[in-house]
PDB file of C-alpha atoms and ligand atoms in Angstrom:
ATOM      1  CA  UNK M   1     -14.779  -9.836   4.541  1.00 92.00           C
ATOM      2  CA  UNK M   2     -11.910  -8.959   2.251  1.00 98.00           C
ATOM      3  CA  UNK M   3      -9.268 -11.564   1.135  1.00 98.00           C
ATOM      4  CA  UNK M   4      -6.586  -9.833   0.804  1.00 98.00           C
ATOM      5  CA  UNK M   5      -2.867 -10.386  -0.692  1.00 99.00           C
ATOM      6  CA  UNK M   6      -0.051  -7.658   0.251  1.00 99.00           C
ATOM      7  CA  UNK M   7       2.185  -6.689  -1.831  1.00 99.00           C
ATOM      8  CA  UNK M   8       5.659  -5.018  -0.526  1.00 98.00           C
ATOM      9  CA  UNK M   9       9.093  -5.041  -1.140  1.00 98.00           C
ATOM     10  CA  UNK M  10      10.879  -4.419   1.802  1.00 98.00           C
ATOM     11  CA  UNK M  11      10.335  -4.315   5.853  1.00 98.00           C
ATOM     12  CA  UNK M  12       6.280  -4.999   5.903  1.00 98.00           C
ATOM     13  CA  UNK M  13       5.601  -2.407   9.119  1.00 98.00           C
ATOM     14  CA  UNK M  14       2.700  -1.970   6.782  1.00 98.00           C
ATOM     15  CA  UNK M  15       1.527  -5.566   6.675  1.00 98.00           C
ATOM     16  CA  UNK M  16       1.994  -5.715  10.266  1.00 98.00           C
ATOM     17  CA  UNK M  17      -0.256  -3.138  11.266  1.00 98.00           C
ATOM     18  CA  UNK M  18      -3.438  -5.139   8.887  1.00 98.00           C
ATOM     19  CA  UNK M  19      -2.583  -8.146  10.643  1.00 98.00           C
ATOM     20  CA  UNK M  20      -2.715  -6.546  14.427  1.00 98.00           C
ATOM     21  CA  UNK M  21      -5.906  -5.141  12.972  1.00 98.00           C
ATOM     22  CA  UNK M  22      -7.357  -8.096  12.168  1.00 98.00           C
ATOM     23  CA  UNK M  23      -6.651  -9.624  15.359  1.00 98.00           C
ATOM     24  CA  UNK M  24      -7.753  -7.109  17.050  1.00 98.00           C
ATOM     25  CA  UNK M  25     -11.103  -7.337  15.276  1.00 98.00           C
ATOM     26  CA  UNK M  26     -10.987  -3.250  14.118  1.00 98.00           C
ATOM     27  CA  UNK M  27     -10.547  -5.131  10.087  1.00 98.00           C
ATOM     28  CA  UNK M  28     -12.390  -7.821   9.011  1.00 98.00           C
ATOM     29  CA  UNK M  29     -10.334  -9.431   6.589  1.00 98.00           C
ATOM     30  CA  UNK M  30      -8.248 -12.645   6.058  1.00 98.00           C
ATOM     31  CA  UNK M  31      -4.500 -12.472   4.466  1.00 98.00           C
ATOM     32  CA  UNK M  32      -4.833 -15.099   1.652  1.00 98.00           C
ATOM     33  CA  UNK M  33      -1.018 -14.282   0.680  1.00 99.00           C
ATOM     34  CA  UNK M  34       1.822 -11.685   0.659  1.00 99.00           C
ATOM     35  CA  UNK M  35       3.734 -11.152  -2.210  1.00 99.00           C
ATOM     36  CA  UNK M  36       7.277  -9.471  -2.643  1.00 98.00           C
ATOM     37  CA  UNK M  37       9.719  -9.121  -5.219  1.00 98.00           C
ATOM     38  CA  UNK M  38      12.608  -9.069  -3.121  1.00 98.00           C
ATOM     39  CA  UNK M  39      13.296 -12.771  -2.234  1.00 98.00           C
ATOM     40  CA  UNK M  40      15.184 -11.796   1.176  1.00 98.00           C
ATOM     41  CA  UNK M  41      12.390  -8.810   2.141  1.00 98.00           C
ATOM     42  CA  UNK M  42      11.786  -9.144   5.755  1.00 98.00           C
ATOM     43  CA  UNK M  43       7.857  -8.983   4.842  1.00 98.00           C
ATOM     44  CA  UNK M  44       8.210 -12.205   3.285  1.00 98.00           C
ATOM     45  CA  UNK M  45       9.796 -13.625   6.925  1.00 98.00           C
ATOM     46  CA  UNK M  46       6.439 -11.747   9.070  1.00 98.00           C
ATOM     47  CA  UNK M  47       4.108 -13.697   6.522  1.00 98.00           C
ATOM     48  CA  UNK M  48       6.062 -16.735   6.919  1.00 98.00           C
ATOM     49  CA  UNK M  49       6.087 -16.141  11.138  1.00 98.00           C
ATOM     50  CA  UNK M  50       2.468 -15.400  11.137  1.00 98.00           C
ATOM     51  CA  UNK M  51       1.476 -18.131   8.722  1.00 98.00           C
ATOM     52  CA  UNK M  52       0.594 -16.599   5.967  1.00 98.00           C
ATOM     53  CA  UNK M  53       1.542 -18.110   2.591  1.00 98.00           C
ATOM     54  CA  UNK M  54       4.876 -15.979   1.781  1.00 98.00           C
ATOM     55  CA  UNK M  55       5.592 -15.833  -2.579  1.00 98.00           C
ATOM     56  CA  UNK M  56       8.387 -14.053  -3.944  1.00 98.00           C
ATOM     57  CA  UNK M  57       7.962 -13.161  -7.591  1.00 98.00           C
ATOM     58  CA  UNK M  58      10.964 -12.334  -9.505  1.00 98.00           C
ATOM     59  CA  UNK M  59      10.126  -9.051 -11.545  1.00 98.00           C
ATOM     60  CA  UNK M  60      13.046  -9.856 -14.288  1.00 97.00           C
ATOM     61  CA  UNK M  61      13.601  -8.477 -16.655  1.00 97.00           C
ATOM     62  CA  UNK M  62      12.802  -5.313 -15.407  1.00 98.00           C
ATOM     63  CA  UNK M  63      13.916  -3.765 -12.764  1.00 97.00           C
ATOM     64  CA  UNK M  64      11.267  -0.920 -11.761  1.00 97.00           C
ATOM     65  CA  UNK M  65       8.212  -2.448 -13.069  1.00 98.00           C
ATOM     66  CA  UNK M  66       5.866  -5.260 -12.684  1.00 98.00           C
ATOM     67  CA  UNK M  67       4.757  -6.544 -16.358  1.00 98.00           C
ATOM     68  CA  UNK M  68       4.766  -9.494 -18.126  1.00 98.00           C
ATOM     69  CA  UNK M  69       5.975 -13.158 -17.254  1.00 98.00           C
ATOM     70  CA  UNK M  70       6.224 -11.890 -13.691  1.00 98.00           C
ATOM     71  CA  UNK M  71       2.490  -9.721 -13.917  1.00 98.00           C
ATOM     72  CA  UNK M  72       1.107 -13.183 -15.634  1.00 98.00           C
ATOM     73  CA  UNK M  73       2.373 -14.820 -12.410  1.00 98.00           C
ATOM     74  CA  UNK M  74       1.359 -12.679  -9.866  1.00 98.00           C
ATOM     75  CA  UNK M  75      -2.451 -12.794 -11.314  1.00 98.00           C
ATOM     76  CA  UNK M  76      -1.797 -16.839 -11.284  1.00 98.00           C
ATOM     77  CA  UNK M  77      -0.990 -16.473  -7.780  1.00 98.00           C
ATOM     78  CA  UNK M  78      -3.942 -14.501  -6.834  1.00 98.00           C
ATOM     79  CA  UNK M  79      -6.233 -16.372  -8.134  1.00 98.00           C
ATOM     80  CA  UNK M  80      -5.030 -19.401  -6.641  1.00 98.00           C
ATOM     81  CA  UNK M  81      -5.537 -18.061  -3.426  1.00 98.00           C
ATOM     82  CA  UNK M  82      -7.988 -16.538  -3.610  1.00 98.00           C
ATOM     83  CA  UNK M  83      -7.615 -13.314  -2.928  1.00 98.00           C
ATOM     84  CA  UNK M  84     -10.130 -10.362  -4.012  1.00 98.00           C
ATOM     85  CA  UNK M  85      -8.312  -7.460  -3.244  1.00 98.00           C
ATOM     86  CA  UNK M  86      -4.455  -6.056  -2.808  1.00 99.00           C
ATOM     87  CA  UNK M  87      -2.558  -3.925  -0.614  1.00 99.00           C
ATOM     88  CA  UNK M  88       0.525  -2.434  -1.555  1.00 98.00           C
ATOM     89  CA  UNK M  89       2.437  -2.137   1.524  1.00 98.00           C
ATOM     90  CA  UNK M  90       5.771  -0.563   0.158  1.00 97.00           C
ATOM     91  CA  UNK M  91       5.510  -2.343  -3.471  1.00 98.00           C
ATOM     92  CA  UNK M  92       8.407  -0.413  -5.282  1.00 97.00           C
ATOM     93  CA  UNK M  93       7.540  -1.457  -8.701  1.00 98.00           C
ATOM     94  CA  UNK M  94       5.349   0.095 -10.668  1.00 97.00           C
ATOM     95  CA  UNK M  95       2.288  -1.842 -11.175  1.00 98.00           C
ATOM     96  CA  UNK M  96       0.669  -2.267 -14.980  1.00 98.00           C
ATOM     97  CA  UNK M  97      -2.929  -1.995 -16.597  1.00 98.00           C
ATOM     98  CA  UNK M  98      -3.335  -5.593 -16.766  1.00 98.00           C
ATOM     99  CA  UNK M  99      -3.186  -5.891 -12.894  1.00 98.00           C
ATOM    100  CA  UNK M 100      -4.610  -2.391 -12.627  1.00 98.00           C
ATOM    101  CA  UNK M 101      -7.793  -3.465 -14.538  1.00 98.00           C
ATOM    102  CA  UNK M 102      -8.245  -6.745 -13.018  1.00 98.00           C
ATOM    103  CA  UNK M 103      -8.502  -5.643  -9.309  1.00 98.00           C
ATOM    104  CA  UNK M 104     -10.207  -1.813 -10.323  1.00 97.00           C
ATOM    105  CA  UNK M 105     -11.103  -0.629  -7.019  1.00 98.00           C
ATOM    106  CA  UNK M 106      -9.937  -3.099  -5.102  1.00 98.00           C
ATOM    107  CA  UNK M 107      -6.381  -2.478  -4.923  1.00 98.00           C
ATOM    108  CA  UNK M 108      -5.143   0.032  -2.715  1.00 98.00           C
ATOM    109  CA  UNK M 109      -1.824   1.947  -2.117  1.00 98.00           C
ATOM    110  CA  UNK M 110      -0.170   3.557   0.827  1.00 98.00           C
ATOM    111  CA  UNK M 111       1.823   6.749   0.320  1.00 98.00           C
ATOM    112  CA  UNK M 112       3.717   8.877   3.129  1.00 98.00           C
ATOM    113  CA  UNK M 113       2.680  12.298   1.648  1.00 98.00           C
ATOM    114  CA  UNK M 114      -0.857  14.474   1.555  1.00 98.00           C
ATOM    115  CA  UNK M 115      -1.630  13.780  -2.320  1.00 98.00           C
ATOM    116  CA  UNK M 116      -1.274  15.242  -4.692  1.00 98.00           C
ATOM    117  CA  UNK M 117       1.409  16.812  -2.888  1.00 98.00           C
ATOM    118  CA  UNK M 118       4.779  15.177  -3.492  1.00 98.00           C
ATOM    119  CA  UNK M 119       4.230  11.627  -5.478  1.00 98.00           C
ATOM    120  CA  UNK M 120       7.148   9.411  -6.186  1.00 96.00           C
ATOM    121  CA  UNK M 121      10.128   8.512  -4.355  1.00 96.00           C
ATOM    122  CA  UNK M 122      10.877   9.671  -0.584  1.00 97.00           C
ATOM    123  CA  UNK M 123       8.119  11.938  -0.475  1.00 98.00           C
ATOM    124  CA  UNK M 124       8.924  12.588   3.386  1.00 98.00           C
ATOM    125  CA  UNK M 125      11.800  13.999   2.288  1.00 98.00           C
ATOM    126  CA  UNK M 126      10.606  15.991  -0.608  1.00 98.00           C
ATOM    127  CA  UNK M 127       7.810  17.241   1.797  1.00 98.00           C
ATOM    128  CA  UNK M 128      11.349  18.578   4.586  1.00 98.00           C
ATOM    129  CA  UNK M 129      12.911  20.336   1.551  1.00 98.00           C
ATOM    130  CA  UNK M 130       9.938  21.980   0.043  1.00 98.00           C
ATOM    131  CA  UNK M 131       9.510  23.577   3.350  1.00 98.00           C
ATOM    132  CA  UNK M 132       6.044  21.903   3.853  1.00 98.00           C
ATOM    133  CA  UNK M 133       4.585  22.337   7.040  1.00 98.00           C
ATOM    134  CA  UNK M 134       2.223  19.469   7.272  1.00 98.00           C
ATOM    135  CA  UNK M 135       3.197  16.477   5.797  1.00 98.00           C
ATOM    136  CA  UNK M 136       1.383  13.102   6.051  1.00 98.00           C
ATOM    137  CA  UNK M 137      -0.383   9.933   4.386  1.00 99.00           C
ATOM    138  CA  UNK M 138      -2.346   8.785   2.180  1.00 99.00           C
ATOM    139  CA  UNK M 139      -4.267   5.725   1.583  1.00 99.00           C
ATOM    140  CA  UNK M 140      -6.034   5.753  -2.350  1.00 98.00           C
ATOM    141  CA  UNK M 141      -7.060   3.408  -5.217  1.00 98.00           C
ATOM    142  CA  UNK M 142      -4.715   2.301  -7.717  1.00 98.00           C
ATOM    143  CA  UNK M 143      -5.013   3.589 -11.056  1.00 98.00           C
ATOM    144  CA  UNK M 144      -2.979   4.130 -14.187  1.00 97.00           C
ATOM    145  CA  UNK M 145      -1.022   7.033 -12.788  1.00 96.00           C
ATOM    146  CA  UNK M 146       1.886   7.391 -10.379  1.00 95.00           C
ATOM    147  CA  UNK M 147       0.000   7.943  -7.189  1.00 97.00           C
ATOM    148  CA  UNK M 148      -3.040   9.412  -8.755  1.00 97.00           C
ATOM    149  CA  UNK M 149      -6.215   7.297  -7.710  1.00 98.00           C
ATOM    150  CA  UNK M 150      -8.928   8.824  -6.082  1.00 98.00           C
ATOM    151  CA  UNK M 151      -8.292   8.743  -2.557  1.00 98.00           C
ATOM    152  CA  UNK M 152      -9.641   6.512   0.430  1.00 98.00           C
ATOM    153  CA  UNK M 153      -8.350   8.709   3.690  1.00 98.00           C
ATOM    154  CA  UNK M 154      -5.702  11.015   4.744  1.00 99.00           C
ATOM    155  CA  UNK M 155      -3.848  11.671   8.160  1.00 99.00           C
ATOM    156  CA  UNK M 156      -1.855  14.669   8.526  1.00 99.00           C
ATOM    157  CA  UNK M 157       1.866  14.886  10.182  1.00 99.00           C
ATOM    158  CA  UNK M 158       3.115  18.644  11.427  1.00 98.00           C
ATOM    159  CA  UNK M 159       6.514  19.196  10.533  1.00 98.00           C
ATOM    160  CA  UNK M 160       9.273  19.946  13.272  1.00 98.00           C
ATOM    161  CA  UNK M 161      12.125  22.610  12.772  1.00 98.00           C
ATOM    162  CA  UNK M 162      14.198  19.930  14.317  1.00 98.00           C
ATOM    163  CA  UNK M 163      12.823  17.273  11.912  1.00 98.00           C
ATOM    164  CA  UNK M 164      15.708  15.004   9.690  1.00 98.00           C
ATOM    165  CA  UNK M 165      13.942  12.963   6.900  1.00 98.00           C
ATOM    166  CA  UNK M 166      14.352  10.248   9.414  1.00 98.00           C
ATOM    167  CA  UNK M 167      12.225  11.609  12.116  1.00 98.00           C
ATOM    168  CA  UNK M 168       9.656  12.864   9.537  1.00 98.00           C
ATOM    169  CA  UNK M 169       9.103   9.400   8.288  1.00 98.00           C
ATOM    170  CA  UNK M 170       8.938   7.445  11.359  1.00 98.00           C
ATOM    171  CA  UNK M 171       5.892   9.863  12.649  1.00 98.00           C
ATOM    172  CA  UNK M 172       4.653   9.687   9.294  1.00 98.00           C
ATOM    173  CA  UNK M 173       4.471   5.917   9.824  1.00 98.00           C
ATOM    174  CA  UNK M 174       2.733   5.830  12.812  1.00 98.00           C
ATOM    175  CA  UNK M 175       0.037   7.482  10.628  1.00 99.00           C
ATOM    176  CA  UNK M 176       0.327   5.286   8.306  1.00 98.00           C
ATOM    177  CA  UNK M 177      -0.360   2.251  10.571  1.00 98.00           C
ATOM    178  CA  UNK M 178      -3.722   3.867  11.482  1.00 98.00           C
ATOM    179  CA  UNK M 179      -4.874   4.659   8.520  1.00 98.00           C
ATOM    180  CA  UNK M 180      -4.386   1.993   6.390  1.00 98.00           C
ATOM    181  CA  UNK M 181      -6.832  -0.817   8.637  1.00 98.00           C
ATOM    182  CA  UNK M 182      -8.885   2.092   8.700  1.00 98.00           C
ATOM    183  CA  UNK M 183      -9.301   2.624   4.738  1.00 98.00           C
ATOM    184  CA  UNK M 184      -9.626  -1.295   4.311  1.00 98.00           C
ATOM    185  CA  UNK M 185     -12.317  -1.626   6.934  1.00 98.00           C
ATOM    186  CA  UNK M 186     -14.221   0.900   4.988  1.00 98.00           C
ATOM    187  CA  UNK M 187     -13.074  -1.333   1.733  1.00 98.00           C
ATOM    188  CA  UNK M 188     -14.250  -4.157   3.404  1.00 98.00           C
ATOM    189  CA  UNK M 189     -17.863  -2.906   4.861  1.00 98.00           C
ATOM    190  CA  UNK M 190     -18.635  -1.676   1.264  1.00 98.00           C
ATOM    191  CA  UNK M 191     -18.661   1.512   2.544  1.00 98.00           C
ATOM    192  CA  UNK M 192     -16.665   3.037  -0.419  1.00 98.00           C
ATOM    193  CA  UNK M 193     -18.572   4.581  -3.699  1.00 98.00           C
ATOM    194  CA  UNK M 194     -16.185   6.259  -6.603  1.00 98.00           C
ATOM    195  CA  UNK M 195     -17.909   9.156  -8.249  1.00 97.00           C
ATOM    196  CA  UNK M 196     -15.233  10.343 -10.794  1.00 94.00           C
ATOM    197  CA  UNK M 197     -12.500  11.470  -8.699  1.00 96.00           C
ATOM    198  CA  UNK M 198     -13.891  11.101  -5.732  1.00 98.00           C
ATOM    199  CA  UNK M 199     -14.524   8.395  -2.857  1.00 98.00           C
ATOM    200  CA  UNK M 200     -17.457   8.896  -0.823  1.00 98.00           C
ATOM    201  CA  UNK M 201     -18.827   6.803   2.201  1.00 98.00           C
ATOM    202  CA  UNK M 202     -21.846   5.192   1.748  1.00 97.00           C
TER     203      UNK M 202
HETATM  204  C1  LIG Z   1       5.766   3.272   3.578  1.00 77.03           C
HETATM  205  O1  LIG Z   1       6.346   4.465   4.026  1.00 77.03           O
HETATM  206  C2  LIG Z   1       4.756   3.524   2.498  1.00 77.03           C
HETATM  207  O2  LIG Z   1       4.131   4.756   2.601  1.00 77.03           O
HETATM  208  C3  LIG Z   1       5.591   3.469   1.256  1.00 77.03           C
HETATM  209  O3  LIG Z   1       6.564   2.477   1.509  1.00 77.03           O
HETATM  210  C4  LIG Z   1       6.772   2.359   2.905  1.00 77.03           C
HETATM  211  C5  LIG Z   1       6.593   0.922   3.286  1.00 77.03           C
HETATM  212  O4  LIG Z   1       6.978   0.657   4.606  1.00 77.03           O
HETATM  213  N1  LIG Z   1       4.751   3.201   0.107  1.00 77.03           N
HETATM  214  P1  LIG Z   1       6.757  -0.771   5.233  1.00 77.03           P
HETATM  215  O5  LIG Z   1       7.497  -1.790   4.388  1.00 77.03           O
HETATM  216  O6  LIG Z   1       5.295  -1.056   5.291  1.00 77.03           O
HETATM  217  O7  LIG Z   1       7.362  -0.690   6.610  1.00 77.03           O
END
């Protein structure tokens, strides 16, 4: 059973579709805390609606990513309750090797493109002006990289001619809110090996 904290920065659709999952039973995990830098983020208000401890972390001095005094804290936090693995759910700082080592191959991201197609920012809408005709998600480890780690599970999205970024991204996010209890199940079940590059099931 994983205990997990979520880490997110802004509307927590994300961290709403772990905690359906858990009720419904298809996750076996418990939500030991979620974690945003944005003090007003509305998935700071689900965690404090569905009782879940709800910690805002203020990432000063910088503004893009998470490192130092506010890293220190976060790992504080963690530890105090208890938690043994993270989600980022929509964490738009850039995590650092001292978090990155601690939780190696426990913490997991979610990104709305195929990797390595299209990392970054807005990657639906990267995916609608490249011309891409399947777009998608992926769920993958976190490693030193921008989107890089070796990845947990993929779910594809066909692009419409009459597609905005808009439209894109909410279908896209419907994906996303399957595949994500899906990749921590698998997380929590032990059911994930990394050979190099690669996750396999075991
Ligand atoms: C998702 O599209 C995710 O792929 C990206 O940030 C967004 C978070 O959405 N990393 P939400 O806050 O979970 O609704």
């Amino acid at each position: 059973m994983l205990s997990l904290a979520v880490m997110g920065s802004g509307k927590g659709s994300n961290f709403q579709s772990i905690l359906d999952a858990i009720r419904e039973g298809r996750l076996e995990a418990r939500v030991a805390c979620v974690l945003s830098d944005v003090a007003d983020a509305f998935i700071l208000e689900r965690a404090r609606g569905a009782g879940v401890p709800a910690i805002h972390v203020d990432g000063a001095p910088f503004k893009t990513k998470l490192e130092g005094v506010a890293e220190d804290r976060v790992l504080r936090i963690l530890r105090d309750h208890g938690a043994d693995s993270i989600a980022l759910a929509g964490f738009m700082r850039i995590v650092k090797p001292k978090l990155i080592g601690a939780f190696r191959h426990r913490m997991v991201n979610i990104h709305p493109s195929l990797l390595p197609a299209f990392p970054g920012l807005h990657a639906w809408k990267q995916a609608l002006e490249y011309g891409a005709r399947v777009a998608g998600c992926t769920v993958h480890f976190v490693d030193e990289g921008t989107d890089t780690g070796p990845i947990i599970v993929q779910r594809p999205v066909g692009v419409l001619d009459t597609d905005t970024p808009e439209t894109l991204h909410a279908r896209i996010q419907e994906q996303e809110h399957l595949a994500y209890p899906e990749a921590l199940q698998l997380l929590s079940a032990g059911r994930l090996r990394v050979e190099g590059r690669r996750v396999v099931r075991v």
